[in-house]
C-alpha positions as a LaTeX table, in Angstrom:
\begin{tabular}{lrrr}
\hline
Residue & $x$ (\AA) & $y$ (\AA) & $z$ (\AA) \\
\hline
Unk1 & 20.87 & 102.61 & $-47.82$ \\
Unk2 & 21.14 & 105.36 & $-44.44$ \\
Unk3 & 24.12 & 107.27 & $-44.73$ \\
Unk4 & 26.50 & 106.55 & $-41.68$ \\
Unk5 & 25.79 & 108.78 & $-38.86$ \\
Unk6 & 28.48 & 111.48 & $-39.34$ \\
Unk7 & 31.35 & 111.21 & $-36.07$ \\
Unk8 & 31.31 & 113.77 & $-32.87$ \\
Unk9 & 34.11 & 115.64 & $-33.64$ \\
Unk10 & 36.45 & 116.49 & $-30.01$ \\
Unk11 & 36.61 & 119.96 & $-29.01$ \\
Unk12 & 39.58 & 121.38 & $-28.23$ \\
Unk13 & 41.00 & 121.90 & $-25.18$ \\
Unk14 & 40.64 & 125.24 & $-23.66$ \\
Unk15 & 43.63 & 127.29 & $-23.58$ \\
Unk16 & 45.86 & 127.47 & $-20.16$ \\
Unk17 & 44.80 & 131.23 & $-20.08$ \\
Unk18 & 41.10 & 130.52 & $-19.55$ \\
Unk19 & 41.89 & 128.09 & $-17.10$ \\
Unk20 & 43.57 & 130.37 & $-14.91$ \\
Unk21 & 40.97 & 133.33 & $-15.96$ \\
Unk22 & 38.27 & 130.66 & $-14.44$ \\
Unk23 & 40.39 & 129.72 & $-11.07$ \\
Unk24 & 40.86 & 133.29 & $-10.84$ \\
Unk25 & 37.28 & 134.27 & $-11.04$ \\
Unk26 & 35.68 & 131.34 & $-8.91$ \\
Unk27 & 38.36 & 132.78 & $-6.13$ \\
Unk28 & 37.14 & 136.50 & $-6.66$ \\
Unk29 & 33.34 & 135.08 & $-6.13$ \\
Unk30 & 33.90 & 133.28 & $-3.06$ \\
Unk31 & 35.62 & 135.77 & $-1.82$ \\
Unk32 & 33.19 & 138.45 & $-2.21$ \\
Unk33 & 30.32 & 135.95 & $-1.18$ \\
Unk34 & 32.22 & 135.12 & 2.22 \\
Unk35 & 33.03 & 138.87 & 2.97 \\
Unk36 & 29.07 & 139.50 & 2.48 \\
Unk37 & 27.65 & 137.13 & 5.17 \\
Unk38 & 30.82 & 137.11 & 7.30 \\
Unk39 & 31.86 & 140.51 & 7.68 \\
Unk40 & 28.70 & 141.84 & 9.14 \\
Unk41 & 28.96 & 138.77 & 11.93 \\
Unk42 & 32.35 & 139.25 & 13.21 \\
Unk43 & 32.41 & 143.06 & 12.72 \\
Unk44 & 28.95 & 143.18 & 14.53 \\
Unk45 & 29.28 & 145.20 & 18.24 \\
Unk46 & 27.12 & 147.45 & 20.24 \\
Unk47 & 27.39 & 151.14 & 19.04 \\
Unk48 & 24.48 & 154.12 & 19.46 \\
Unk49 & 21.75 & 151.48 & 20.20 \\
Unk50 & 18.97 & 153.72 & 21.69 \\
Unk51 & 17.99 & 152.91 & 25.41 \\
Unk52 & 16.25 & 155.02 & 27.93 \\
Unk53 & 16.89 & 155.99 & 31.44 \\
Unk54 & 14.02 & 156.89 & 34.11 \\
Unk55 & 15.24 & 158.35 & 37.47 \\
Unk56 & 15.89 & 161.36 & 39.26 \\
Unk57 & 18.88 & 163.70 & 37.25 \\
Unk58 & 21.54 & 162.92 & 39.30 \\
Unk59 & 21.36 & 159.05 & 39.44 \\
Unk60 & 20.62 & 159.01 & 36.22 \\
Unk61 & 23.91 & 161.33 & 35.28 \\
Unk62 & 25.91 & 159.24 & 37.75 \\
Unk63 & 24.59 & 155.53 & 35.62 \\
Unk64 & 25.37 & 157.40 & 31.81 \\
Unk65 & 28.83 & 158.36 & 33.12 \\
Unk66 & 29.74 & 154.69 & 34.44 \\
Unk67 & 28.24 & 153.10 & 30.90 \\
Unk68 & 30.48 & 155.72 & 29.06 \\
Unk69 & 33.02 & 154.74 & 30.83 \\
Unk70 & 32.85 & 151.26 & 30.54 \\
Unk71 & 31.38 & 150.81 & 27.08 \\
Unk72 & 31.99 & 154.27 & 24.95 \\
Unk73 & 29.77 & 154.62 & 22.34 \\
Unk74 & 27.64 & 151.97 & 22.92 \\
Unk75 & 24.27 & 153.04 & 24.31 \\
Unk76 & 22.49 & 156.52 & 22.81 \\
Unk77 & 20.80 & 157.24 & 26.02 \\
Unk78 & 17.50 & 158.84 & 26.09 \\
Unk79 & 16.78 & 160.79 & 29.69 \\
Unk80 & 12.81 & 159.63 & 30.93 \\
Unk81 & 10.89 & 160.92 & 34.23 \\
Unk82 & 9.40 & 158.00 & 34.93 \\
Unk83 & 9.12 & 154.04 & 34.36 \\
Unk84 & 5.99 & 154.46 & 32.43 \\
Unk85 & 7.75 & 157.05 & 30.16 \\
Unk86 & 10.47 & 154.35 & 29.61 \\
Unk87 & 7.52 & 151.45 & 29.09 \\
Unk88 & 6.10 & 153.38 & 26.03 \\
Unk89 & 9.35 & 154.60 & 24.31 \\
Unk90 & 9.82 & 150.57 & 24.28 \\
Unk91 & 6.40 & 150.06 & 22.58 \\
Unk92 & 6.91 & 152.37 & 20.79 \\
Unk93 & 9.90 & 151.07 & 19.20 \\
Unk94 & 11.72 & 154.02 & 20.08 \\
Unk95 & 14.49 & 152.25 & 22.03 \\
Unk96 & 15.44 & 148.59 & 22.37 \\
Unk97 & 15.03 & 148.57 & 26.36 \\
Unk98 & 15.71 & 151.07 & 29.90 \\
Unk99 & 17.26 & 151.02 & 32.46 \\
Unk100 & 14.64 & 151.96 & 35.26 \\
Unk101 & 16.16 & 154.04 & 38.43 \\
Unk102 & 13.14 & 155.69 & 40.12 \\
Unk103 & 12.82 & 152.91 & 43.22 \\
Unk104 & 16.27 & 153.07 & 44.01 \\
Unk105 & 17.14 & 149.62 & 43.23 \\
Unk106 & 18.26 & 149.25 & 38.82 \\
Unk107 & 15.94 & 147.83 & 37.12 \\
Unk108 & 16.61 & 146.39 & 33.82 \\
Unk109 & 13.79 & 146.66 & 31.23 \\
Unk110 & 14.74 & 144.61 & 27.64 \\
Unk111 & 12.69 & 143.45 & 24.58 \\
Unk112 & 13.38 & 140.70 & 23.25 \\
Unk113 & 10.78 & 140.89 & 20.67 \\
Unk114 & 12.72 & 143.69 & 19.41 \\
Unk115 & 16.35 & 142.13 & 19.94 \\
Unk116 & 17.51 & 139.38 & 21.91 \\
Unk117 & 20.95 & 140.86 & 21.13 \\
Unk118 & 20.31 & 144.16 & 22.42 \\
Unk119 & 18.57 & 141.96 & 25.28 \\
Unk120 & 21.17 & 140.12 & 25.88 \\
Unk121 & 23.94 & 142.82 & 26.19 \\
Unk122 & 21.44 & 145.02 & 28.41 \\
Unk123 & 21.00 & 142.39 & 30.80 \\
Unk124 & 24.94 & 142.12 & 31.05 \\
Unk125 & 24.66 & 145.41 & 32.10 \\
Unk126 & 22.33 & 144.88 & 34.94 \\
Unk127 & 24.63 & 142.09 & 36.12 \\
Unk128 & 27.56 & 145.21 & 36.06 \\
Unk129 & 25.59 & 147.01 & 38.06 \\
Unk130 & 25.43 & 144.50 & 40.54 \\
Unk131 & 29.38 & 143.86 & 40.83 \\
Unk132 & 30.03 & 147.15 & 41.53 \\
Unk133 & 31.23 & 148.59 & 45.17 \\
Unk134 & 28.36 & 149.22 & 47.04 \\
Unk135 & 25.71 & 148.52 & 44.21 \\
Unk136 & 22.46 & 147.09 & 45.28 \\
Unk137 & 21.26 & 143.49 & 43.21 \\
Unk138 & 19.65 & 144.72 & 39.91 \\
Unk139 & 16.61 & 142.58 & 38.27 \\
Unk140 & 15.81 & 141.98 & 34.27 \\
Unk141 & 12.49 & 141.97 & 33.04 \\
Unk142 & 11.36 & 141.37 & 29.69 \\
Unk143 & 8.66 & 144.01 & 28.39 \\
Unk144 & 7.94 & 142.39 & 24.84 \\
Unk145 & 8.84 & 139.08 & 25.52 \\
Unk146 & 9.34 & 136.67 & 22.16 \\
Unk147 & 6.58 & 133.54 & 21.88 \\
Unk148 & 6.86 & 130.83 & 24.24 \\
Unk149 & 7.30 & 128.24 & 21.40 \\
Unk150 & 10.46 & 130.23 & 19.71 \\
Unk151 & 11.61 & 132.28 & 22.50 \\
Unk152 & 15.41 & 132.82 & 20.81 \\
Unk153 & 13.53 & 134.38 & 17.54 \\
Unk154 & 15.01 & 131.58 & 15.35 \\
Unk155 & 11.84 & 131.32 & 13.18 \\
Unk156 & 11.88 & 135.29 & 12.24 \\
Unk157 & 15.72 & 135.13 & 11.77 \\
Unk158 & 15.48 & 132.41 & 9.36 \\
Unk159 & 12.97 & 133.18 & 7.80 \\
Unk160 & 14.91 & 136.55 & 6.38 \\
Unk161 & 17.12 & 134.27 & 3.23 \\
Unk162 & 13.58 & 132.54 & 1.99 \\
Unk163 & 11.89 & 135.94 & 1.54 \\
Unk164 & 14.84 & 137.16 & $-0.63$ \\
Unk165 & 15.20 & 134.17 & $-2.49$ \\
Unk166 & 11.69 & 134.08 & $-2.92$ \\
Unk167 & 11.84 & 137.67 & $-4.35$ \\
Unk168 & 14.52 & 136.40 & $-6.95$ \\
Unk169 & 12.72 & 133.49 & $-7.83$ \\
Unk170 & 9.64 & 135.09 & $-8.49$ \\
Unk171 & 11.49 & 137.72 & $-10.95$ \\
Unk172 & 13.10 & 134.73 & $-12.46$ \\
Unk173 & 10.57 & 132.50 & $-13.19$ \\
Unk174 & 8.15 & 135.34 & $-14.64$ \\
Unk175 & 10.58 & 136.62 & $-17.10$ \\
Unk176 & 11.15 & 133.03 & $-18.14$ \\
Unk177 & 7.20 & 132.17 & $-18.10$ \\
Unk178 & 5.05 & 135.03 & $-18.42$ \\
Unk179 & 4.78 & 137.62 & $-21.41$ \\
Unk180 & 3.41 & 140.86 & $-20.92$ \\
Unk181 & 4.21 & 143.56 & $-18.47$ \\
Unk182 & 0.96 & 144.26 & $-17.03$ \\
Unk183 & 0.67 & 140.55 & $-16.97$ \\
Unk184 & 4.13 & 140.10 & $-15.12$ \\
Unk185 & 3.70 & 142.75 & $-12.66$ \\
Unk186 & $-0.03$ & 141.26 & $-11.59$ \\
Unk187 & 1.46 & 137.97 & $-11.46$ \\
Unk188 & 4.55 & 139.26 & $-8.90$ \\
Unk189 & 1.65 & 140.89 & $-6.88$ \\
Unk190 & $-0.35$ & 138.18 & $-6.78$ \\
Unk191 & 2.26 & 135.85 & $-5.51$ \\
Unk192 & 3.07 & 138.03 & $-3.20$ \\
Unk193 & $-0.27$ & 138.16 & $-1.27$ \\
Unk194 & 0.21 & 134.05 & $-1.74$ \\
Unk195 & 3.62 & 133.79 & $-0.48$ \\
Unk196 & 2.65 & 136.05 & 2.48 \\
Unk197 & $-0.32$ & 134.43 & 3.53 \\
Unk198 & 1.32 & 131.04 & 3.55 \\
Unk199 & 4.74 & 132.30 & 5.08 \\
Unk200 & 2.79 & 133.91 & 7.94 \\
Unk201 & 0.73 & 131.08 & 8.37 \\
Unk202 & 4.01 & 128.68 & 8.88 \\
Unk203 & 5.40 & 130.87 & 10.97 \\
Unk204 & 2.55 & 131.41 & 13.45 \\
Unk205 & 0.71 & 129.21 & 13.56 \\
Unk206 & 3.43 & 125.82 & 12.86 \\
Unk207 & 6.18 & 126.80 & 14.26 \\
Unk208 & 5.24 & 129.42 & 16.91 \\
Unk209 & 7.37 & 132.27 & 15.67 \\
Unk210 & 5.02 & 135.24 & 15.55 \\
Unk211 & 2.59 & 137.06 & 17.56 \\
Unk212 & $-0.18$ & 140.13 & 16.75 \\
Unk213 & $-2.69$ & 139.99 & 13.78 \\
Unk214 & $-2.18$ & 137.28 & 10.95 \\
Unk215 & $-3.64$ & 139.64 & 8.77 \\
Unk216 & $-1.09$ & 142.41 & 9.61 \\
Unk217 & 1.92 & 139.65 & 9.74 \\
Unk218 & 0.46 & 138.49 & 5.97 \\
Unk219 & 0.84 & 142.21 & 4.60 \\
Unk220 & 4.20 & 142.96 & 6.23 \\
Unk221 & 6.04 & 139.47 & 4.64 \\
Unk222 & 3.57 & 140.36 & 0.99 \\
Unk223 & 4.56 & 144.03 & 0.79 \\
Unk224 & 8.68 & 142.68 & 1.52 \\
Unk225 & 8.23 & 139.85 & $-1.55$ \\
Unk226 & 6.63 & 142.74 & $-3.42$ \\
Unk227 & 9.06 & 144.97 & $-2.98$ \\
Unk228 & 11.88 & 142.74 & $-4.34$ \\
Unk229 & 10.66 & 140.91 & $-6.98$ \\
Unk230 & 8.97 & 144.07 & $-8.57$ \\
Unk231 & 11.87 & 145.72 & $-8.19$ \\
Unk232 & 14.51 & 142.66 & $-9.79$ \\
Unk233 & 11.34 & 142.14 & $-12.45$ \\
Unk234 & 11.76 & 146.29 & $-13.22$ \\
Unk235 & 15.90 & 145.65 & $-13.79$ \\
Unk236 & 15.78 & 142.92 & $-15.87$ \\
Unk237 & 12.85 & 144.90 & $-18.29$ \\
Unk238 & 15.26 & 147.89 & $-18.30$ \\
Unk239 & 18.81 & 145.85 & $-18.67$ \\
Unk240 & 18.15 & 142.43 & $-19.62$ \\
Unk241 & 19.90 & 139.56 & $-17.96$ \\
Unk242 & 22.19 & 142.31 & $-16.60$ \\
Unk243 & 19.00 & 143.20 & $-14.60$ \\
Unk244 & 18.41 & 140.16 & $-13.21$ \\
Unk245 & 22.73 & 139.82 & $-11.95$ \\
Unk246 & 22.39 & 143.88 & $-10.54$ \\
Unk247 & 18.93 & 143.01 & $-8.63$ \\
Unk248 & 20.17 & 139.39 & $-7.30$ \\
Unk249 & 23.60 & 141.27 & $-5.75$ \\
Unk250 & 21.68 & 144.18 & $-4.41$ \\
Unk251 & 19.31 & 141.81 & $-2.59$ \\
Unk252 & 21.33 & 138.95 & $-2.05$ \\
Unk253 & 24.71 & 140.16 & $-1.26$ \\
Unk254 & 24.11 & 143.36 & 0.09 \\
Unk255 & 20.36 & 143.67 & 1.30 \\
Unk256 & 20.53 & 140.23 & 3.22 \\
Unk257 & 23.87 & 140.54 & 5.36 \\
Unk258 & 22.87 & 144.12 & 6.53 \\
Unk259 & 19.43 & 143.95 & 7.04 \\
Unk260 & 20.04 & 143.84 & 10.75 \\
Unk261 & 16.88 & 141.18 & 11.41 \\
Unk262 & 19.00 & 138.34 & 13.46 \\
Unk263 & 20.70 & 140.97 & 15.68 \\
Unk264 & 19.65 & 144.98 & 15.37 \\
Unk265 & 20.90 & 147.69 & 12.72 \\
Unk266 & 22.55 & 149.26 & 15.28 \\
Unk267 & 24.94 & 146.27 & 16.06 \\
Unk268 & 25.91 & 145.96 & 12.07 \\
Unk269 & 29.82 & 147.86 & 11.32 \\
Unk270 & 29.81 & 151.34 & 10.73 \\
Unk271 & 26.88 & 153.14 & 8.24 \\
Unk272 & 26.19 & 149.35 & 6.56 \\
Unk273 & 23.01 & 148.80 & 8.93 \\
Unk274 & 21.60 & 152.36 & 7.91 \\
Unk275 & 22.56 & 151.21 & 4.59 \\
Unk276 & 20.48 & 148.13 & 5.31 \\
Unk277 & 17.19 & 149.50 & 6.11 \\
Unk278 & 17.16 & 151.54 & 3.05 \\
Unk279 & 16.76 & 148.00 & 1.17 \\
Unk280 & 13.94 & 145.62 & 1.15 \\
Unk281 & 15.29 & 142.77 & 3.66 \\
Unk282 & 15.62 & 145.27 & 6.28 \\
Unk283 & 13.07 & 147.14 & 6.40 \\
Unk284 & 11.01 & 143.98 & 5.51 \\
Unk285 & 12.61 & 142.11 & 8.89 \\
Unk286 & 11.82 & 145.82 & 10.88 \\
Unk287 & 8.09 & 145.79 & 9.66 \\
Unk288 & 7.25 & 142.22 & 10.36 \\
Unk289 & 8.94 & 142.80 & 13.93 \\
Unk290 & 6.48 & 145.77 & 14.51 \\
Unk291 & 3.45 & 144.02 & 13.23 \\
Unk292 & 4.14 & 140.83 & 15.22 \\
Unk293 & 4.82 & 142.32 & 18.81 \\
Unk294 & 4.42 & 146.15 & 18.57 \\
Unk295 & 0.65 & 146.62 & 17.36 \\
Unk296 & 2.41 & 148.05 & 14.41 \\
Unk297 & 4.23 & 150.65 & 16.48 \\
Unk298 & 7.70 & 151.36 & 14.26 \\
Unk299 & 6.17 & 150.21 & 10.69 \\
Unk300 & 5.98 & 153.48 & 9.16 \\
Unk301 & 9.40 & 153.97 & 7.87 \\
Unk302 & 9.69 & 150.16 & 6.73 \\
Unk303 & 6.92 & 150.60 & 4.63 \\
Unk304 & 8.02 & 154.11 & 3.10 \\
Unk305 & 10.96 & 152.07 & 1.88 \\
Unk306 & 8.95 & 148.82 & 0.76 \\
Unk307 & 6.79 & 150.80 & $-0.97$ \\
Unk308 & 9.46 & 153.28 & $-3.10$ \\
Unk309 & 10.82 & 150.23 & $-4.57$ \\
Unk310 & 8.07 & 148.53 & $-4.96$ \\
Unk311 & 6.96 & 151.41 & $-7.23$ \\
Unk312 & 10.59 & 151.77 & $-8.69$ \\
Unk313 & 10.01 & 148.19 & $-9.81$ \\
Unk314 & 7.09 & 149.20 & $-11.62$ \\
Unk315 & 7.96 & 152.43 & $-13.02$ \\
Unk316 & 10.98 & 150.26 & $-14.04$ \\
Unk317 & 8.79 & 147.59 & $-15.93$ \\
Unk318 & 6.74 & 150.48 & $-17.84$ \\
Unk319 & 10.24 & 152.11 & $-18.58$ \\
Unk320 & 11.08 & 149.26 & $-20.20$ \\
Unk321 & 7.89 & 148.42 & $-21.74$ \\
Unk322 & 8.02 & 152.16 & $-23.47$ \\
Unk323 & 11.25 & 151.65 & $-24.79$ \\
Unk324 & 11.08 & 148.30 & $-26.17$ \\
Unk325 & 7.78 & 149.79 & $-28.10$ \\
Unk326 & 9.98 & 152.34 & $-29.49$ \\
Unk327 & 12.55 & 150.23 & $-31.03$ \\
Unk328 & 10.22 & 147.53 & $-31.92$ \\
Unk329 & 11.34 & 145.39 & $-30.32$ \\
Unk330 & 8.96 & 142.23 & $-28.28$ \\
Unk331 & 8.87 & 143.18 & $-25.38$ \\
Unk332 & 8.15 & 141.04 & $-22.09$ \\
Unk333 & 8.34 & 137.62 & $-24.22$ \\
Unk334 & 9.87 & 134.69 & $-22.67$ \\
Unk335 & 12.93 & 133.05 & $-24.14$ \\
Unk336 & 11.89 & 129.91 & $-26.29$ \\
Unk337 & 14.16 & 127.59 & $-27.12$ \\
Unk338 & 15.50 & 127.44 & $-30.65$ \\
Unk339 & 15.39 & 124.32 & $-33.07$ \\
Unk340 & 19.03 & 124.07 & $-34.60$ \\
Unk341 & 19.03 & 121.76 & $-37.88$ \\
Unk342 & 21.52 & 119.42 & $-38.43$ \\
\hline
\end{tabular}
């Protein structure tokens, strides 16, 4: 005869302590998530963005001391002798736009390829020009423009959250899936020439959002995945799960909000959009901007900083590797799940 199944037994309740511990922690993490995305938002404001001014001395004196006046701080202006000297600092990606005094009449030049916040607040300055006493009627035009099919950048700001969490993702699922760290590492590489071919290809050729070279666009968004989930995949080998929590706040909490890519760097609060470009979402959103309208102009930096952590990622996965050799320990095995006997 079957012995009776034997009864569930009731847990206990929790104690009132690690009720409030729980409310008390759930408060701390929405907290710090809404002070991540918000703060950069409604702190964001114009401060050192680099423009250049073409004109004779004087005029050109004369316009620096009225922006000064009016907006302190806002503009770092760069003194050119001509409008073609201002064109190519703007190509170059040397300053967001100029303000172009050689024929008399202000011209505005913006980018909006570059910013259409900086665009936007330059062309507000045109139309200051204008209203003052005696100032002739200034015009706008738009050097780099963005694509006709996503002329407000939407696709390329939008596009900044999915390469991050694809980063994550990649480092999660490989540590879960994949043993080995040679194996690991080629299979974050290899998804990363994946991801960027197909994220490119969305972007320009679906929705519009991106001009230049495919090829080019496809390396800037692979090196940017790269860079992140090499560098999360590197943490977790050296720290554990600990890793995986440091990587996903540096990247997620910190990386994302001040990477600068819906608005500029310079337009972040205080040092956090340097602080931004130093991490892979930044300089990830700066390089795809320079591939996609810039002929690559701008890129260098960008990919000085994708590349050190991609490599800090994988100096990070042999670190670990070493060490877990040297205890003993299996290393780069994914967690299996473990029979429990009744």
């Amino acid at each position: 005869m079957a012995a009776p199944a034997p009864r569930a037994t009731r847990t206990a309740p929790s104690p009132w302590s690690r009720v409030v511990g729980a409310v008390v922690l759930l408060t701390v993490i929405i907290s710090v998530l809404l002070t991540a995305f918000a703060w950069p938002s409604v702190r964001s404001s114009v401060h050192d963005v680099p423009i250049a001014v073409a004109g004779p001395p004087a005029a050109v004196q004369q316009l620096r001391a009225t922006i000064d006046q009016r907006q302190p701080g806002a503009f770092d202006i760069t003194e050119v002798a001509d409008t073609t000297a201002a064109e190519q600092l703007i190509r170059d990606r040397e300053v967001y736009g100029a303000i172009d005094l050689t024929s008399g009449t202000p011209q505005v030049i913006v980018a909006s390829a570059a910013s259409t916040a900086v665009a936007q607040t330059l062309q507000s300055v045109a139309a200051g020009l204008h209203r003052q006493p005696g100032g002739s009627p200034s015009t706008a035009r738009d050097l780099v423009p963005l694509p006709a099919d996503d002329p407000r950048g939407a696709g390329l700001a939008a596009a900044a959250l999915p390469l991050v969490l694809a980063g994550l993702l990649a480092a999660l699922l490989l540590t879960r899936l994949v043993a080995g760290t040679v194996r690991r590492i080629t299979a974050a590489c290899a998804f990363a020439l994946t991801g960027g071919l197909a994220v490119a290809a969305i972007l320009q050729f679906w929705l519009g959002s991106l001009d230049g070279a495919y090829w080019a666009n496809s390396g800037a968004i692979a090196l940017s995945i790269a860079a992140t989930s090499l560098a999360v995949l590197g943490l977790e080998s050296l720290l554990g799960y600990a890793g995986l929590g440091l990587g996903a706040v540096t990247m997620m909490l910190v990386g994302n909000p001040l990477s600068g890519t819906s608005t500029a760097p310079q337009m972040l609060p205080g040092w956090s959009g340097s602080l931004g470009q130093l991490l892979p979402p930044g300089a990830g959103g700066q390089l795809l901007r320079s591939t996609a309208f810039f002929d690559g102009h701008g890129a260098a930096g960008p990919v000085v900083v994708l590349a050190t952590w991609l490599l800090l990622g994988v100096g990070l996965c042999l670190a670990g590797h070493l060490r877990a050799r040297r205890g003993g320990g299996t290393e780069g095995v994914p967690a299996q799940p473990v029979a429990v006997a009744a």
